[in-house]
CSV table of C-alpha atoms in Angstrom, one decimal:
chain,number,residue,atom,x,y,z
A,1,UNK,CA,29.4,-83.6,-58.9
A,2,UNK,CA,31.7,-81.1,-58.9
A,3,UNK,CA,32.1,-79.5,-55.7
A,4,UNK,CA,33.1,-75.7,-54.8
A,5,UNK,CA,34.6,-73.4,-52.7
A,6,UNK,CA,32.9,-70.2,-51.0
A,7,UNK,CA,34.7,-67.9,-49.1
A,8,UNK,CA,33.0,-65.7,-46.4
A,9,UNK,CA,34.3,-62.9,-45.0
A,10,UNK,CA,32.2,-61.2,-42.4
A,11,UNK,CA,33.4,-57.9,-40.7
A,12,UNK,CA,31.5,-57.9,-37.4
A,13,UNK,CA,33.3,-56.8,-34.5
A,14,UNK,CA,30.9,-58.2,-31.5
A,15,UNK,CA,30.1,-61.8,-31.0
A,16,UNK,CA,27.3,-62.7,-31.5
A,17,UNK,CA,27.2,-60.0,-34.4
A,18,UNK,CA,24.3,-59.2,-37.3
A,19,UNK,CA,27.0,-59.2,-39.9
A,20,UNK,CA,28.1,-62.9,-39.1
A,21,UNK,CA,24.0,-64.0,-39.0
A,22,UNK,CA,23.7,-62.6,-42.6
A,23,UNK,CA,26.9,-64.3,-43.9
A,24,UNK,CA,25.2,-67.4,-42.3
A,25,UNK,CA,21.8,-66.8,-44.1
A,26,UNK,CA,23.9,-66.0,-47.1
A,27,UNK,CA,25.6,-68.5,-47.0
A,28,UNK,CA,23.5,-71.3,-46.7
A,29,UNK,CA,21.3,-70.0,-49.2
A,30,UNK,CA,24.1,-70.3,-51.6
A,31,UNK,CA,24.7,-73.9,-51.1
A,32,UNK,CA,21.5,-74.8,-51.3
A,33,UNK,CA,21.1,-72.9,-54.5
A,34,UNK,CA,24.2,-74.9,-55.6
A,35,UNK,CA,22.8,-78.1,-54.9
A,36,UNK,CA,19.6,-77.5,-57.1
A,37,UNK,CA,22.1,-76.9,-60.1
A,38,UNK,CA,24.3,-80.0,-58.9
A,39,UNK,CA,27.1,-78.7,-57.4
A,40,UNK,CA,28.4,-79.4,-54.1
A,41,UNK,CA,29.7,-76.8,-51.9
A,42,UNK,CA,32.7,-76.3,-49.5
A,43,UNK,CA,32.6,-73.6,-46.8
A,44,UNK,CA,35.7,-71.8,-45.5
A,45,UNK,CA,34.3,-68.6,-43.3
A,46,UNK,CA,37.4,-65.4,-42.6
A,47,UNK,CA,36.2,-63.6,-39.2
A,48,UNK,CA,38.1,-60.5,-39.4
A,49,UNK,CA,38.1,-59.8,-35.5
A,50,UNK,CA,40.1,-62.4,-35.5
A,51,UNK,CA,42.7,-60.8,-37.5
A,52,UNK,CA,42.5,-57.2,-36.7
A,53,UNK,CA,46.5,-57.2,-34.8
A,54,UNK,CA,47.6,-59.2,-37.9
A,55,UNK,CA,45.7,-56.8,-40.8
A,56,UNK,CA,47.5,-53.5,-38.4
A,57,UNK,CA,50.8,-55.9,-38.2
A,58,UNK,CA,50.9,-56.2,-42.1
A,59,UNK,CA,50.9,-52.1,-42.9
A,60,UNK,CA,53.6,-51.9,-40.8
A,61,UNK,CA,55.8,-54.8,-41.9
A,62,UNK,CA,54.5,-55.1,-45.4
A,63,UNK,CA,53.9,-58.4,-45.5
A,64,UNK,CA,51.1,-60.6,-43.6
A,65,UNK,CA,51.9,-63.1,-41.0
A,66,UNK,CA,51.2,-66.7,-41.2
A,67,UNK,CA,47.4,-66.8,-39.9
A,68,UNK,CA,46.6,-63.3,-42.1
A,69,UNK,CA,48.4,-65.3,-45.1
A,70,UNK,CA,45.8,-68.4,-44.5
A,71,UNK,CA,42.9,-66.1,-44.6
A,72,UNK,CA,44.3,-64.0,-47.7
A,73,UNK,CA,44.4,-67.3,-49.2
A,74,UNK,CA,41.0,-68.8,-48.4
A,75,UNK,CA,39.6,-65.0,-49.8
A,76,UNK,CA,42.3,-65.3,-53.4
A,77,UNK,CA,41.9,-68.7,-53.7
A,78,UNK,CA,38.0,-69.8,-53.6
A,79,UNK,CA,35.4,-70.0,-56.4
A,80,UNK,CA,33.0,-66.9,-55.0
A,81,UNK,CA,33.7,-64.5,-52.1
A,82,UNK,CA,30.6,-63.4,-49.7
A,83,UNK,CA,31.6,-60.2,-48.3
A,84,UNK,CA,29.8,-58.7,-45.5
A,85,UNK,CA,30.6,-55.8,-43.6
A,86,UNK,CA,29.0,-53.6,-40.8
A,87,UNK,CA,28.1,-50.0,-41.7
A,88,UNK,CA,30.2,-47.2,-40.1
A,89,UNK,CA,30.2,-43.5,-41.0
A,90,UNK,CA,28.2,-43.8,-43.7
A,91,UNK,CA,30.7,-47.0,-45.7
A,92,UNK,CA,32.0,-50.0,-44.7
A,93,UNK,CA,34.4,-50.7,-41.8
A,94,UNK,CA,37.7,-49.8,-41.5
A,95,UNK,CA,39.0,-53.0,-40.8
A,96,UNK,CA,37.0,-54.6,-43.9
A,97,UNK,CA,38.4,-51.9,-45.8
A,98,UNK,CA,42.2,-52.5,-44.6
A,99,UNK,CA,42.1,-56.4,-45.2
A,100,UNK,CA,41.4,-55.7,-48.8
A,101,UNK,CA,44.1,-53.7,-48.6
A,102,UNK,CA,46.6,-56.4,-47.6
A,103,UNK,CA,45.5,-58.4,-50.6
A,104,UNK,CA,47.5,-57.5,-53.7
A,105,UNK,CA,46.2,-55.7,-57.2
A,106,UNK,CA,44.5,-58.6,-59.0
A,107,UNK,CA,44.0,-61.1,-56.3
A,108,UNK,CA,40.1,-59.7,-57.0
A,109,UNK,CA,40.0,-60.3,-60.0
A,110,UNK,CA,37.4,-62.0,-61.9
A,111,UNK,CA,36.1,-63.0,-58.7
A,112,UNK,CA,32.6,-63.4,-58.3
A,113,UNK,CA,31.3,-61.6,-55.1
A,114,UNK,CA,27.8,-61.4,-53.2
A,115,UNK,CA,28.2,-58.2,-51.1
A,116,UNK,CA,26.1,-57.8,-48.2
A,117,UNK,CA,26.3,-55.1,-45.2
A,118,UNK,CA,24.4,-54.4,-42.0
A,119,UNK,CA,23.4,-51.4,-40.1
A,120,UNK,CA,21.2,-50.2,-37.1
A,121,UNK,CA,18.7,-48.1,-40.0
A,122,UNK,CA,17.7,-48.7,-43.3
A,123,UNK,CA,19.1,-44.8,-44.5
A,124,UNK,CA,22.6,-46.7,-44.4
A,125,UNK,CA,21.2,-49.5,-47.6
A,126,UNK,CA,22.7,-46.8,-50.1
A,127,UNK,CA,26.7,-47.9,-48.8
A,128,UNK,CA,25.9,-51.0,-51.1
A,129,UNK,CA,25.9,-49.1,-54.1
A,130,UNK,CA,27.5,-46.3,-53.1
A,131,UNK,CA,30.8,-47.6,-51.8
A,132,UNK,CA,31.0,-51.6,-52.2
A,133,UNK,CA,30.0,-52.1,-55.5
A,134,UNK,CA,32.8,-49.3,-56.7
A,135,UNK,CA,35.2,-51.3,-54.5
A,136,UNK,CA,34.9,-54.4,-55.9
A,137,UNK,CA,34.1,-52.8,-59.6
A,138,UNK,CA,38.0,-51.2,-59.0
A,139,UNK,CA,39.5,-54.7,-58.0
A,140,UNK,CA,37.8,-56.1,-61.2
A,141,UNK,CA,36.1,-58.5,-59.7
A,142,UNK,CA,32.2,-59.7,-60.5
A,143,UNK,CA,29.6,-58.4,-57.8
A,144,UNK,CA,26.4,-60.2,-58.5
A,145,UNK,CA,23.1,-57.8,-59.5
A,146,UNK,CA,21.7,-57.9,-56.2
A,147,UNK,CA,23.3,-56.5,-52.7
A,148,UNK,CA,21.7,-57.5,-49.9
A,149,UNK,CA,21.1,-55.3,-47.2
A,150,UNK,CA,20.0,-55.6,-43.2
A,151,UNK,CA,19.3,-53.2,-40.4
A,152,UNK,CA,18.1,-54.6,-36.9
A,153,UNK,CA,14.3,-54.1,-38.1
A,154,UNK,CA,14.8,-57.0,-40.8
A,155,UNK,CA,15.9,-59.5,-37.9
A,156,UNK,CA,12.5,-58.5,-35.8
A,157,UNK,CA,10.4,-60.6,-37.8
A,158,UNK,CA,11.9,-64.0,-38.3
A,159,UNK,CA,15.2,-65.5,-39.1
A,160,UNK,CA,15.6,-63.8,-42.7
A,161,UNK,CA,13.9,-66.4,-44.7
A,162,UNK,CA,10.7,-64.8,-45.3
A,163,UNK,CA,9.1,-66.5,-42.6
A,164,UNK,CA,7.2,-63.9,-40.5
A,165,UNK,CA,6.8,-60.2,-40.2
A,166,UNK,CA,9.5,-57.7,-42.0
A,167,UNK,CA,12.0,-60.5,-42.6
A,168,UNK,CA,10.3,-61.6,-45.9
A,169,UNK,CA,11.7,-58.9,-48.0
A,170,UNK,CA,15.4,-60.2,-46.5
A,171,UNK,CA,14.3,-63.4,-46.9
A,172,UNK,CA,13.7,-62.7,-50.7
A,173,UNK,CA,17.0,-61.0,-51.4
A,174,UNK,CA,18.9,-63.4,-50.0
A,175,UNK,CA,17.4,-65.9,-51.7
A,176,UNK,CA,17.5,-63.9,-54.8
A,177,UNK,CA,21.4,-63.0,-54.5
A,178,UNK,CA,22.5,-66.7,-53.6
A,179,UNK,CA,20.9,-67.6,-56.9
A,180,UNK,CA,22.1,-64.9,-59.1
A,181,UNK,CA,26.2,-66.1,-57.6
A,182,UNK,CA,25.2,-69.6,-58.1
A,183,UNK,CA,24.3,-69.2,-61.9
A,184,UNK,CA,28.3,-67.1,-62.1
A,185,UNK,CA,29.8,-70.0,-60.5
A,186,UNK,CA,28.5,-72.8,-62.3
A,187,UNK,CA,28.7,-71.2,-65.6
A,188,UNK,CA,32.9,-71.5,-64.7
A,189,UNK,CA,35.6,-74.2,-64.4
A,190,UNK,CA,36.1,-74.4,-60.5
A,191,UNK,CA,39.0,-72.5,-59.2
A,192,UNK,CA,42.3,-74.4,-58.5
A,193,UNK,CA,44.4,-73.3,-55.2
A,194,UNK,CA,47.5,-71.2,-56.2
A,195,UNK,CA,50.4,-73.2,-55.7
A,196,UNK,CA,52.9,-71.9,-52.5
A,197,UNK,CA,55.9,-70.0,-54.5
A,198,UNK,CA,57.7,-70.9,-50.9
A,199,UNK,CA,57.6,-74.9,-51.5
A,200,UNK,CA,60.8,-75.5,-53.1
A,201,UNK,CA,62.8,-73.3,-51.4
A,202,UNK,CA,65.6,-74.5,-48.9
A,203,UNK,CA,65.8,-74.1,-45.4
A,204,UNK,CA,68.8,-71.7,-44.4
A,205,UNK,CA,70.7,-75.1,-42.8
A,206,UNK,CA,70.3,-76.9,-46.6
A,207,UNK,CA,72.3,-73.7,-47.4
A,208,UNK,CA,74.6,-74.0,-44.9
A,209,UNK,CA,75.1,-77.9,-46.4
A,210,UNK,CA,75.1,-76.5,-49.6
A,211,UNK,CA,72.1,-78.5,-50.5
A,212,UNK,CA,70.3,-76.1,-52.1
């Protein structure tokens, strides 16, 4: 059984947050969609609040830190990205927008994504379309058909998976989205983790030794 890698990166700022319960439902509607075409799946989740000082550090040094490197990597280097970010002014955050920022040109690409964002309304649904699919369409990468969209109504119902009340039309996207990414990814070789250009190179004492 081959097994793959999903990346999640959620953009909620509060904890708990709706953003972070919908890469959860997401989530585990993906691996279970795996699963019934055979594949195992590993889970590696990128909290952005966690990184906000180091995503403001990078623009101004040009270069990410050590924990912002690890969770560039976990995005670049994974078989399928899950991107979920909360609405604001009418698009996606700012600070979901700056960490794709950080990452270079073509890290994106041929990447498939299942985008996702949350909101207080369902007016805000359109930023799907409007702003994250032209996102990822620019980075090249491979947003599945369907985007999945929640405001605070959807989670009044149930817990998204079409159990109760006005979660069932959630509940059906998810499930819908996490199948259309597990068909990209299985229909692909799995992804192998870039190798560290840093590895080989000496440490300034060896240099001082004239090791190197």
């Amino acid at each position: 059984m081959t097994t793959r890698t999903l990346a999640v990166l959620s953009a909620g700022l509060s904890v708990p947050s709706s953003t972070r319960l919908l890469a959860d439902r997401l989530t585990a509607a993906t691996v279970a969609a795996l699963r019934e075409r055979g594949e195992d799946a590993t889970v590696e989740v990128v909290e952005l609040r966690e990184h906000a000082r180091d995503v403001a550090d990078a623009f101004v040094t040009g270069f990410p830190n050590a924990a912002l490197r690890a969770a560039v990597e976990t995005v670049t280097g994974a078989d399928a990205l899950i991107a979920v970010t909360p609405v604001f002014t009418a698009s996606y955050s700012g600070l979901f927008k700056s960490f794709v920022d950080v990452l270079e040109k073509d890290a994106l690409t041929g990447k498939p994504v299942l985008m996702a964002a949350t909101a207080g309304t369902a007016r805000h649904s359109l930023v799907l379309e409007h702003a994250m699919r032209p996102l990822f369409s620019h980075l090249r990468a491979v947003p599945v058909p369907t985007a999945v969209f929640a405001a605070s109504e959807d989670w009044a119902g149930g817990d998204g998976t079409g159990s109760a009340g006005t979660s069932l039309e959630l509940g059906r996207r998810i499930t819908r989205a996490a199948g259309e990414l597990a068909d990209v990814v299985t229909g692909r070789p799995a992804s192998a983790r870039p190798a560290d250009p840093f590895t080989d190179v000496p440490s300034f004492e060896q240099l001082l030794r004239g090791e190197a």
